[in-house]
Short mmCIF file of C-alpha atoms in Angstrom, two decimals:
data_model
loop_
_atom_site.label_atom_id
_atom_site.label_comp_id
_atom_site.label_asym_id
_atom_site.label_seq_id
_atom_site.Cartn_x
_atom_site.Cartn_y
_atom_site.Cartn_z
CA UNK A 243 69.50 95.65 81.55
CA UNK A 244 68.22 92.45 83.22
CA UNK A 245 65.35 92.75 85.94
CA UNK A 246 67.40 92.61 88.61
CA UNK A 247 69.10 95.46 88.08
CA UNK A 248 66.42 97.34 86.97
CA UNK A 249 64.37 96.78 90.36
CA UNK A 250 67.74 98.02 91.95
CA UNK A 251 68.07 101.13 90.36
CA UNK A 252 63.95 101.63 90.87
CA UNK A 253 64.85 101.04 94.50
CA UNK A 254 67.92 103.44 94.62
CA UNK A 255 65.72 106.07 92.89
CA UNK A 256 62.86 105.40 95.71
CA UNK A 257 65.17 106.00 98.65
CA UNK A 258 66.47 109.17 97.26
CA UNK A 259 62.46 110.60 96.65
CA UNK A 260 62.27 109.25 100.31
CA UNK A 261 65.27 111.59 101.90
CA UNK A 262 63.85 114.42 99.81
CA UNK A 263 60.72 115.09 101.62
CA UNK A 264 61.23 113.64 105.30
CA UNK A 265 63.74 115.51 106.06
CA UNK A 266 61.72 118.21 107.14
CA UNK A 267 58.49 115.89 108.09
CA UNK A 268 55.80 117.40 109.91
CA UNK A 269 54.59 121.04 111.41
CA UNK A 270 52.58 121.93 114.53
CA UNK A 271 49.27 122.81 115.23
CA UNK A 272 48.15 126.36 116.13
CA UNK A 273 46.60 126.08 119.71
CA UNK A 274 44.99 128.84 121.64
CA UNK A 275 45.51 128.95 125.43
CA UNK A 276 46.32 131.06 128.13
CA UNK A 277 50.07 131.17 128.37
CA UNK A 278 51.95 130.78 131.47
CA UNK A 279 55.48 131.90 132.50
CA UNK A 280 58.90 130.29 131.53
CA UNK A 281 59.25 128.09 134.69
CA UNK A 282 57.82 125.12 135.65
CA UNK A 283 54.64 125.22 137.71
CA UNK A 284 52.88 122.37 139.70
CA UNK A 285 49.18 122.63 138.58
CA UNK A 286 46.64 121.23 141.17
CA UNK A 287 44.27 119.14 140.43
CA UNK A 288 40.32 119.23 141.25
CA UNK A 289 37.63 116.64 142.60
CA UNK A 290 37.12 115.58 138.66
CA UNK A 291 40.63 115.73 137.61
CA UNK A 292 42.78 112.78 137.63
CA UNK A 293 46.33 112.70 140.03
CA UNK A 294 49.57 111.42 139.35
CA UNK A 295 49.09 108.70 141.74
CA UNK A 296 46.51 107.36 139.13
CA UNK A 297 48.97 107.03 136.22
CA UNK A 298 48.83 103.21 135.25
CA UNK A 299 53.07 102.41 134.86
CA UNK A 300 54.24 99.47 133.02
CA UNK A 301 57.94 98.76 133.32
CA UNK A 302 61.11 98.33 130.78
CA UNK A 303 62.53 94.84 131.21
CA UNK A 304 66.16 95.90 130.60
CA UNK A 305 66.16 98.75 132.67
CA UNK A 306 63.65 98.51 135.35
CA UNK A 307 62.05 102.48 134.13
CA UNK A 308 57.95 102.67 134.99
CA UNK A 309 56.66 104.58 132.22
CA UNK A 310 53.41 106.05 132.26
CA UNK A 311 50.97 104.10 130.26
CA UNK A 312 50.74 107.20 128.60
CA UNK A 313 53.33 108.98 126.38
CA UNK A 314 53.30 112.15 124.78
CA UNK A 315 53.98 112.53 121.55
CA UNK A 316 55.84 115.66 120.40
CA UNK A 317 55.07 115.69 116.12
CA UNK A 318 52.59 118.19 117.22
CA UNK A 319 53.30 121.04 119.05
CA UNK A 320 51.02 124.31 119.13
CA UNK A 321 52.26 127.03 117.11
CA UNK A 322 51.52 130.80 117.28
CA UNK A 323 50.23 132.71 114.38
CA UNK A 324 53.20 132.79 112.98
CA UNK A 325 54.04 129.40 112.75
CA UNK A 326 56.56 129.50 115.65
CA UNK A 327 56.56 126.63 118.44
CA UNK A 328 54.33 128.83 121.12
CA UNK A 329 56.94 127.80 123.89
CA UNK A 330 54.68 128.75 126.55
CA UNK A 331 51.66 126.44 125.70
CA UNK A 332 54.59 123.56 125.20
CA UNK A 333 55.62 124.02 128.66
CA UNK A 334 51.64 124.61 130.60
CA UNK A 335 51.12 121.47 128.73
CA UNK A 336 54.54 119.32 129.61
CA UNK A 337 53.89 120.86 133.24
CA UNK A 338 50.77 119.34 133.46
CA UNK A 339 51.54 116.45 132.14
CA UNK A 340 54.05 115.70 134.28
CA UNK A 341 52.34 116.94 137.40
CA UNK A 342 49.05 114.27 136.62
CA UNK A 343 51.86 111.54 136.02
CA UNK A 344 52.99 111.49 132.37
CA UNK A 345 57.20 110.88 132.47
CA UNK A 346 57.61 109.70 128.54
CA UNK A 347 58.31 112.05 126.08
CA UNK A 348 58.93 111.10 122.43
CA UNK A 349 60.11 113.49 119.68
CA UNK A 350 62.64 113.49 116.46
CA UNK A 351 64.59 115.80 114.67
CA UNK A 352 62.63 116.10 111.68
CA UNK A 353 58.93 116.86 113.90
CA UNK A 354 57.82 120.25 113.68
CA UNK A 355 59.70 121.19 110.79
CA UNK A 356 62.80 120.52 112.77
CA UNK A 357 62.24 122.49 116.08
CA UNK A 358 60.70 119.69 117.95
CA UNK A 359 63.61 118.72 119.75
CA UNK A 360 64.47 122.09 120.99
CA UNK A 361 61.10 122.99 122.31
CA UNK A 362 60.88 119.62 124.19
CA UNK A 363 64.27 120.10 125.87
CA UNK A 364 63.43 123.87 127.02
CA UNK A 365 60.19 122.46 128.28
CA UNK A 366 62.13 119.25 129.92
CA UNK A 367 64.57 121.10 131.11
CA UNK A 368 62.97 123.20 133.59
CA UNK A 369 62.05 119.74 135.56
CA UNK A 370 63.92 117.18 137.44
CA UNK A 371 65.94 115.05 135.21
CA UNK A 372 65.15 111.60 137.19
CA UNK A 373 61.22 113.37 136.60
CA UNK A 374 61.09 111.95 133.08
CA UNK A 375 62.34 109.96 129.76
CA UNK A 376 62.99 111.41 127.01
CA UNK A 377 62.46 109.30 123.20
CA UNK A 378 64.12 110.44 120.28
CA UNK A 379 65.46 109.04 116.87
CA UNK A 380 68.12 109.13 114.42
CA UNK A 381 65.89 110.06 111.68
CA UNK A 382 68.32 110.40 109.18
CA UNK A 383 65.76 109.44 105.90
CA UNK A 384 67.67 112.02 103.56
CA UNK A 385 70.57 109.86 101.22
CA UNK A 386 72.82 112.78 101.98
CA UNK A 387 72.60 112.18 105.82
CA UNK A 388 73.40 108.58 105.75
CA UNK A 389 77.28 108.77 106.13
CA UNK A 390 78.72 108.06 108.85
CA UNK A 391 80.19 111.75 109.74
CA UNK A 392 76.40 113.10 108.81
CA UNK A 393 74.82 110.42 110.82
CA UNK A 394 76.96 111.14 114.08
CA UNK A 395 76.48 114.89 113.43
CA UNK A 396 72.11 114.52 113.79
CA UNK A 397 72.64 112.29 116.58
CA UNK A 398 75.19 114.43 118.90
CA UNK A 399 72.90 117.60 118.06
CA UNK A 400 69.88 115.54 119.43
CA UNK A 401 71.39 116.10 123.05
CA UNK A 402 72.21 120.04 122.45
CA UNK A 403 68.52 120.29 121.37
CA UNK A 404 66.96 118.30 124.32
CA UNK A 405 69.67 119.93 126.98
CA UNK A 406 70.41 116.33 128.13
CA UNK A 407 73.95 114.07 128.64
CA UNK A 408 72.03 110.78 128.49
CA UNK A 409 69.16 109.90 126.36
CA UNK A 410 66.68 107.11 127.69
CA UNK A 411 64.70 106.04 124.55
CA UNK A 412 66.92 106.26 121.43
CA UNK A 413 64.98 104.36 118.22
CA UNK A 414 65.88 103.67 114.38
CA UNK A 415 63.25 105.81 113.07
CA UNK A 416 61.04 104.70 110.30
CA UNK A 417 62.19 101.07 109.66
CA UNK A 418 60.72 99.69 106.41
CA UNK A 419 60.44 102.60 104.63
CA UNK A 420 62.55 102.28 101.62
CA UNK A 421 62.92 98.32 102.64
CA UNK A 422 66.32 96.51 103.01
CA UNK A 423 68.15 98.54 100.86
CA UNK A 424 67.57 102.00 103.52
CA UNK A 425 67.88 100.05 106.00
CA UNK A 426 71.78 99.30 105.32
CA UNK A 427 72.55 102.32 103.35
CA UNK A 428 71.37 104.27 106.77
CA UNK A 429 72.07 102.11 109.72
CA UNK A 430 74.72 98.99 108.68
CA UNK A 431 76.72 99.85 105.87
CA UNK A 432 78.26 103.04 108.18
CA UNK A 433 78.35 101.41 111.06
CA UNK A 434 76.15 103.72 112.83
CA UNK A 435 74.08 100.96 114.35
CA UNK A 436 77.02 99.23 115.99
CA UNK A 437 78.00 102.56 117.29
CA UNK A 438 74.32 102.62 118.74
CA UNK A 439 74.65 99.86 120.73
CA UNK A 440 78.30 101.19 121.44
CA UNK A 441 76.42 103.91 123.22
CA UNK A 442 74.18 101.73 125.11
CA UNK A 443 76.51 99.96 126.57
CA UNK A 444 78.18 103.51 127.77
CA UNK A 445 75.34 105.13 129.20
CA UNK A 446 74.48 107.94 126.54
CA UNK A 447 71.81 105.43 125.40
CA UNK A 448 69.66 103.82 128.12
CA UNK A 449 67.07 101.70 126.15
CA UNK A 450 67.81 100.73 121.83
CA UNK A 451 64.80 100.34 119.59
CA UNK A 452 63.33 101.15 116.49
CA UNK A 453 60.40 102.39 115.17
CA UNK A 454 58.76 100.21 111.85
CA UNK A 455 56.72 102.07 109.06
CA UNK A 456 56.45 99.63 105.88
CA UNK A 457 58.36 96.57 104.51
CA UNK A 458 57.59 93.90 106.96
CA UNK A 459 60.28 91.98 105.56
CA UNK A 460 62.98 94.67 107.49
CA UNK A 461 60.97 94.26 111.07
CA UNK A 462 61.15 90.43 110.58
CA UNK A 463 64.94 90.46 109.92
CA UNK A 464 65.83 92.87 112.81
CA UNK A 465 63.91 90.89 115.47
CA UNK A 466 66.09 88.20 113.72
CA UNK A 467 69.30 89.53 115.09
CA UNK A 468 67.27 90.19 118.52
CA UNK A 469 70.23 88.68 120.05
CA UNK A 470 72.90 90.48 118.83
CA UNK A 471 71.28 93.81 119.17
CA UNK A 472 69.35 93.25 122.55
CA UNK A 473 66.01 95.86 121.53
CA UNK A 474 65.15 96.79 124.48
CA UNK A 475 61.67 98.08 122.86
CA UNK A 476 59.89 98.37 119.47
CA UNK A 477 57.71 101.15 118.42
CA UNK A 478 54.58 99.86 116.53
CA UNK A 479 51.03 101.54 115.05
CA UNK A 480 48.37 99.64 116.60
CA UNK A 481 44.61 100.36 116.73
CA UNK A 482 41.61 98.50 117.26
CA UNK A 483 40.89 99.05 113.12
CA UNK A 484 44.91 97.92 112.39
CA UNK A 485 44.91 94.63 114.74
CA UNK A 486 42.87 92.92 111.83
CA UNK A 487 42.66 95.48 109.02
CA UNK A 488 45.45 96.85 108.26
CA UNK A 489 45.76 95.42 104.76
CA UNK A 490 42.27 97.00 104.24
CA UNK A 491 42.05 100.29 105.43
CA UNK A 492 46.11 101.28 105.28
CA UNK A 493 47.69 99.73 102.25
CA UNK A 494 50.50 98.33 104.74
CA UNK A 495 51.00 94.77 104.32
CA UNK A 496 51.23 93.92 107.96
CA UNK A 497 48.41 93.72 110.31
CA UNK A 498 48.94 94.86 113.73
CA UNK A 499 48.27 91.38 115.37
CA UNK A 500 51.25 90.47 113.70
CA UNK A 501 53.83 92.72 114.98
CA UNK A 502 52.57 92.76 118.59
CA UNK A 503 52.78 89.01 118.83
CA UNK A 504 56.38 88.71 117.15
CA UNK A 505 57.29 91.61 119.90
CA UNK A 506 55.36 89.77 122.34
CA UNK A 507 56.73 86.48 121.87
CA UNK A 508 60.11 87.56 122.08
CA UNK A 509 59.49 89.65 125.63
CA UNK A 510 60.54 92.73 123.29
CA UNK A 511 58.11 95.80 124.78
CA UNK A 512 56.05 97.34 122.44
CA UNK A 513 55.28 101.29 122.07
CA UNK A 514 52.65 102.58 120.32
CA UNK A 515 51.88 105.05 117.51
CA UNK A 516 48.85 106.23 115.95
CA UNK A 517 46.71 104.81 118.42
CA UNK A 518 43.65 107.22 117.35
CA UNK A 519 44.69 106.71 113.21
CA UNK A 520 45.94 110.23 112.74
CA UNK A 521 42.83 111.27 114.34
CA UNK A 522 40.66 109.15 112.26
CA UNK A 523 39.46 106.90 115.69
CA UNK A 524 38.70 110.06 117.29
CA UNK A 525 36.27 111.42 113.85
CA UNK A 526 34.18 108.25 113.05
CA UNK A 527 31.54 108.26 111.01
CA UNK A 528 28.25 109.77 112.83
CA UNK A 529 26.73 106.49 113.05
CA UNK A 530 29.69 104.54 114.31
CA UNK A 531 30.04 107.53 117.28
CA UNK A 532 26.67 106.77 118.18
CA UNK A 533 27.30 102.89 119.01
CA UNK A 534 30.44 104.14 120.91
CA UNK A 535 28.17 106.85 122.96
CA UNK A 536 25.29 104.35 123.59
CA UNK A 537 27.41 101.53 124.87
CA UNK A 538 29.45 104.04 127.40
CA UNK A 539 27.90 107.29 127.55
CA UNK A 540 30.60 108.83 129.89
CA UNK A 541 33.40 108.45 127.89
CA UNK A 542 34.75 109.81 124.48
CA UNK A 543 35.21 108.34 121.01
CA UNK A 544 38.92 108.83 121.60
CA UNK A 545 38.99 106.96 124.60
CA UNK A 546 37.56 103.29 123.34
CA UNK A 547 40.81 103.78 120.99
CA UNK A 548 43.23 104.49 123.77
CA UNK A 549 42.00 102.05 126.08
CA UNK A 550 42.41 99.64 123.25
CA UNK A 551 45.79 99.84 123.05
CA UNK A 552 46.71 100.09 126.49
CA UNK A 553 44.99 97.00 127.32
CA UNK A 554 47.81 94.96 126.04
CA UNK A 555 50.30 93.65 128.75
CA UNK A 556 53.14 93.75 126.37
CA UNK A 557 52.32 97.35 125.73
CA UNK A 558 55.07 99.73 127.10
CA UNK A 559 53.61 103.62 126.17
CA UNK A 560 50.94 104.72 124.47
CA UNK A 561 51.42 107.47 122.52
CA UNK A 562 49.64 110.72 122.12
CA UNK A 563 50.50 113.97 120.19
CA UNK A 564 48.18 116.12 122.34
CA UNK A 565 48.10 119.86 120.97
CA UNK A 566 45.02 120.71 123.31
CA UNK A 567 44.86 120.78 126.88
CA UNK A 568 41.24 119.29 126.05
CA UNK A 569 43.20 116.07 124.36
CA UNK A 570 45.18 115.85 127.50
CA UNK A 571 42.93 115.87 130.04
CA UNK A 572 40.77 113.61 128.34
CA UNK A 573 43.71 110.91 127.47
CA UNK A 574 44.53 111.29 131.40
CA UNK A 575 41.19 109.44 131.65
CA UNK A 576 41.56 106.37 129.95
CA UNK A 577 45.10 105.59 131.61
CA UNK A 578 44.25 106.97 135.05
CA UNK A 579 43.79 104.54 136.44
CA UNK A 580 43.41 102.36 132.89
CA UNK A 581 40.38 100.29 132.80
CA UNK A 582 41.38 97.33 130.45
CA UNK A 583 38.62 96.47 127.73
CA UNK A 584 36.79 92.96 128.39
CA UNK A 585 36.30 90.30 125.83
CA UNK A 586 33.29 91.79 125.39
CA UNK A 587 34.51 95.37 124.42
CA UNK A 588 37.13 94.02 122.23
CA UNK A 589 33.98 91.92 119.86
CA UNK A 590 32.06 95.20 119.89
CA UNK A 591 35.40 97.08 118.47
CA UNK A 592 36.10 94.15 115.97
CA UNK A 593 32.24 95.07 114.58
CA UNK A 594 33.01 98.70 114.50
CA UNK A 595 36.02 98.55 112.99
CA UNK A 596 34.35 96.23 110.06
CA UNK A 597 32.15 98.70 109.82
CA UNK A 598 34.86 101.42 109.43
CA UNK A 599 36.28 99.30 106.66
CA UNK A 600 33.21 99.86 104.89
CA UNK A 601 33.38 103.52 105.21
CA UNK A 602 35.81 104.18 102.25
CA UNK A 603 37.46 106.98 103.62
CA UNK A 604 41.25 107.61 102.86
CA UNK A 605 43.37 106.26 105.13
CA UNK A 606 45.73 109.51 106.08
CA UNK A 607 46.79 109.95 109.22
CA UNK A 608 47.80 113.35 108.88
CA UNK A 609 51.30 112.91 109.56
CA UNK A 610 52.37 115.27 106.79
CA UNK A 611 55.30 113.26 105.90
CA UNK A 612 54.56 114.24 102.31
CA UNK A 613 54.49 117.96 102.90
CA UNK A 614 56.18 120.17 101.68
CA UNK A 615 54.54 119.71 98.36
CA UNK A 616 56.48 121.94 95.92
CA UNK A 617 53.23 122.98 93.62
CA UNK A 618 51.94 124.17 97.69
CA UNK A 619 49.05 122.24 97.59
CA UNK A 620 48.17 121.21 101.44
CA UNK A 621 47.90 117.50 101.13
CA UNK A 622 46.63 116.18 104.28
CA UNK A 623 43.72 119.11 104.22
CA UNK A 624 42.14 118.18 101.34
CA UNK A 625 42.34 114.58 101.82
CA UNK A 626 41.11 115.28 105.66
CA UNK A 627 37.66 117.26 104.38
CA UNK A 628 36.74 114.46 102.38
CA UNK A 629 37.30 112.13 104.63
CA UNK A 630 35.31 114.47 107.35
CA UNK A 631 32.32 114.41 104.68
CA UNK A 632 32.26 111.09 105.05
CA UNK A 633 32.16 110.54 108.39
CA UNK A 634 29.51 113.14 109.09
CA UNK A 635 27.22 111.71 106.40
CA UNK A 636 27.24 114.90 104.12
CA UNK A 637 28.49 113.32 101.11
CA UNK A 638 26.59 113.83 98.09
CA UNK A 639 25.01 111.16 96.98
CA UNK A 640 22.97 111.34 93.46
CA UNK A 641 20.78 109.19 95.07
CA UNK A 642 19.14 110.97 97.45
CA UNK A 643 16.37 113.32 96.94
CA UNK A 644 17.27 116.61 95.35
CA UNK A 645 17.20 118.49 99.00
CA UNK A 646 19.55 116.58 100.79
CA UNK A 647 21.73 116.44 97.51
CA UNK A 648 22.25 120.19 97.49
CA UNK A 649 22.19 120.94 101.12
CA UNK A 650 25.39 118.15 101.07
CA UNK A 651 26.69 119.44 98.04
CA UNK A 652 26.34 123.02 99.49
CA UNK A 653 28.15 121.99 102.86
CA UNK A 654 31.08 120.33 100.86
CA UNK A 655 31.88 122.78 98.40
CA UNK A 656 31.87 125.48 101.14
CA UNK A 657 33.40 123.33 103.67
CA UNK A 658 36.52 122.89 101.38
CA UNK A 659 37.11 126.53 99.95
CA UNK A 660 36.93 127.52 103.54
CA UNK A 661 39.26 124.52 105.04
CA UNK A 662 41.96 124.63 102.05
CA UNK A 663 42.67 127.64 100.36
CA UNK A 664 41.81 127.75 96.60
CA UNK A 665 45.77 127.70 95.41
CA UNK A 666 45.88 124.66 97.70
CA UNK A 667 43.04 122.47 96.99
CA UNK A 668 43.58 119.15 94.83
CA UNK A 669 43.27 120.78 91.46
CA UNK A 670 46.59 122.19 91.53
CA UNK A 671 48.43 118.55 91.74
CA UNK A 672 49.68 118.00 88.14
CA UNK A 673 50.93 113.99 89.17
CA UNK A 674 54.72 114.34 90.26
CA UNK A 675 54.55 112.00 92.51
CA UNK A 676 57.00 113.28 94.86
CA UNK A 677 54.46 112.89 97.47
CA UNK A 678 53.89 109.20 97.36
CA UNK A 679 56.90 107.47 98.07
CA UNK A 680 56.98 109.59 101.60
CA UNK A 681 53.30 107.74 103.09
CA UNK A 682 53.83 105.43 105.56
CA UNK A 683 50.10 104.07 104.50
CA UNK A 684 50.81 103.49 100.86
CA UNK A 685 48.60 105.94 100.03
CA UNK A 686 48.32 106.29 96.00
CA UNK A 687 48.08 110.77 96.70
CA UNK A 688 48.66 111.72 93.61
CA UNK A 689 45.33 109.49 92.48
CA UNK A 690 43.47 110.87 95.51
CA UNK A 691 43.93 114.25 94.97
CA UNK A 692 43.00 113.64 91.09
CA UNK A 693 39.57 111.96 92.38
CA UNK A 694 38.57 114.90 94.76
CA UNK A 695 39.37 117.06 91.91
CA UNK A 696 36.98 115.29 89.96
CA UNK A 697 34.45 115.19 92.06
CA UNK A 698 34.48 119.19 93.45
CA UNK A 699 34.64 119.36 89.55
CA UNK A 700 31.35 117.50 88.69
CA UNK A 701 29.44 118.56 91.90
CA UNK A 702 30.05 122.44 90.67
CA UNK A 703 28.72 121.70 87.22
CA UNK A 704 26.06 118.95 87.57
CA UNK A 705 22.34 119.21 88.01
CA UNK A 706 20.19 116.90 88.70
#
């Protein structure tokens, strides 16, 4: 067999490990709050909260909308106990939301284990239609949902699950994943993105986009045919950590700078994901929080990252998967009113995200796309408490003095066995690699997961 068709078949093998494990992508967070009832309320706000008539808007070019500078992202609902959506926090927190100004709401069919979508719509639903816009995607990643018939099928249930006859944001979902060859096989080949734009020009579809996660060679050619498809937005990851460093800290092979300024360029609005790195922004290294609390005192680590992103003109929506009320409130902050970072602020972020770089933490941004892992380990935990290790300066380090070795040794080994269960720490991973072709930061898991191993390993054994 000659290399081309050997990279062919490598690729056709990739995108069917890719459907495997995205088509159930990501679960919820369990949240504890007081509930509320099944209707929407109109929470007041006090002397210290924010209003609605704070909200910083930007507005859609093709369509006129104001979106809130702030979007919530729905990969992250709270769940009960059980594991359920808890409906009732969903709605307190899409009432609130709404009442302080947020209008855009993104979500997929394959968040939340699949019951994203549904919990959204109940929550939308109880609100004035003209009150909001509502993102979703044709997230159809699975080989045996890229037919046509299967392709129409996720996209007509979309509107049963979000209660709606229109749908404002409607986006490609996961561009570059796969590269070229996914990209035809799921959108071209079937026709389904002709159909798309079919839709758009019939109302079902107000706004077209897409959302990129990998090949950068799939975002360049689709902003090539910007003129036959008319994107009315893109959705990008951009942090202050991913405008330059991308390459560094994420394995992807496009910086940020690069995709805002090809969207920018082209008057093609951008909206962003993973503003906070999966959380990572929000969980910096003790040090690096310090800087960020000396230089603004009054404001979280969170915010610098949010602020960041919404200081962009060509930025549409920032997006936030808020699980907490606390995350909520605090988000409200930064974009009401926003307070766009000077030159000043964005050289102090430059050095702190150098110094980040330097940190060698893994780069997961908890987005669980490689769960479910079929030997049950919990992926994203164990990768998650070593990276928290790190950040808090408890790392063992043989190095040190022989106290502050086995307090830090002490602290992770009981840290882990008490954040990931033993039958789902690292040690169970026996290299299947199911896992890796499903990051959308390149991570090498399998390898990871060998190397915490290794080291819970030798810190359990070794002396001094």
């Amino acid at each position: 067999m000659d290399t081309n068709s050997e990279n062919k078949n490598s690729r056709r093998k990739f995108i069917k490990q890719l459907g495997v494990g995205l088509t159930l992508l990501t679960g919820c967070t369990t949240a504890k709050d007081e509930p509320t009832n099944g209707t929407a309320t109109d929470p007041k706000t006090t002397p210290t909260e924010t209003s609605a008539s704070d909200m910083t808007y930007r507005t859609t070019p093709s369509t006129g909308d104001r979106v809130s500078l702030l979007g919530y992202g729905c990969m992250r609902w709270p769940t009960k106990s059980d594991g359920e959506i808890d409906q009732e926090m969903v709605n307190r927190l899409v009432d609130y939301a709404i009442a302080h100004g947020v209008n855009y709401f993104d979500t997929s069919p394959a968040y939340c284990k699949g019951k994203s979508e549904y919990a959204t719509g109940v929550a939308l639903k109880r609100h004035d239609r003209s009150k909001f816009f509502v993102a979703t995607k044709l997230s159809n990643f699975a080989e045996q949902t890229w037919s046509r018939k299967e392709s129409l099928k996720m996209y007509e249930n979309s509107f049963k699950e979000l209660q709606v006859d229109y749908i404002d944001y409607l986006l490609l979902h996961g561009i570059g994943m796969g590269g070229m060859d996914a990209l035809n096989g799921r959108y071209i080949d079937n026709g389904m993105l002709d159909y798309l734009v079919e839709e758009r020009a019939k109302g079902r579809i107000r706004n077209l986009g897409f959302s990129y996660h990998g090949e950068v060679e799939v975002f360049d050619y689709l902003l090539s045919q910007h003129d036959k498809y008319k994107w009315d937005f893109v959705q990008i990851q951009l942090n202050y950590v991913d405008w330059h460093h991308a390459k560094a800290t994420n394995r992807r092979n496009t910086n940020a700078e690069y995709l805002y300024n090809e969207l920018n360029k082209r008057g093609i609005p951008a909206v962003i994901m993973e503003p906070l790195l999966g959380g990572r922004l929000s969980k910096v290294h003790d040090h690096i929080a310090a800087k960020l609390k000396q230089r603004d005192p009054e404001r979280s680590i969170a915010s610098w990252a949010f602020r960041y992103a919404g200081s962009f003109p060509n930025v549409l929506t920032v997006l936030s998967g808020m699980t907490y009320m606390e995350h909520l409130k605090d988000n409200l902050k930064s974009y009401a009113p926003l307070t766009p970072l000077t030159d000043d602020d964005n050289a102090f972020l430059e050095e702190v995200a150098k110094e980040m770089v330097a940190y060698k933490t893994i780069p997961c941004n908890d987005c669980k796309y490689c769960m479910p892992c079929p030997y049950g380990i919990d992926i994203p935990a164990n990768l998650l408490h070593y990276n928290k290790c790190i950040n808090e300066g408890n790392m063992p380090n043989k190095d040190a003095d022989a106290e502050e070795y086995y307090k830090n040794r002490r602290i992770f080994l009981v840290g882990y066995d008490r954040s990931v269960p033993k039958l789902r720490q690292a040690s169970h991973c026996i290299g299947c690699n199911q896992c890796k072709p499903h990051c959308p930061q390149r991570i090498d898991i399998p390898r990871e997961l060998q190397k915490i191993d290794y080291f819970v390993e030798r810190l359990k054994t070794e002396d001094l």
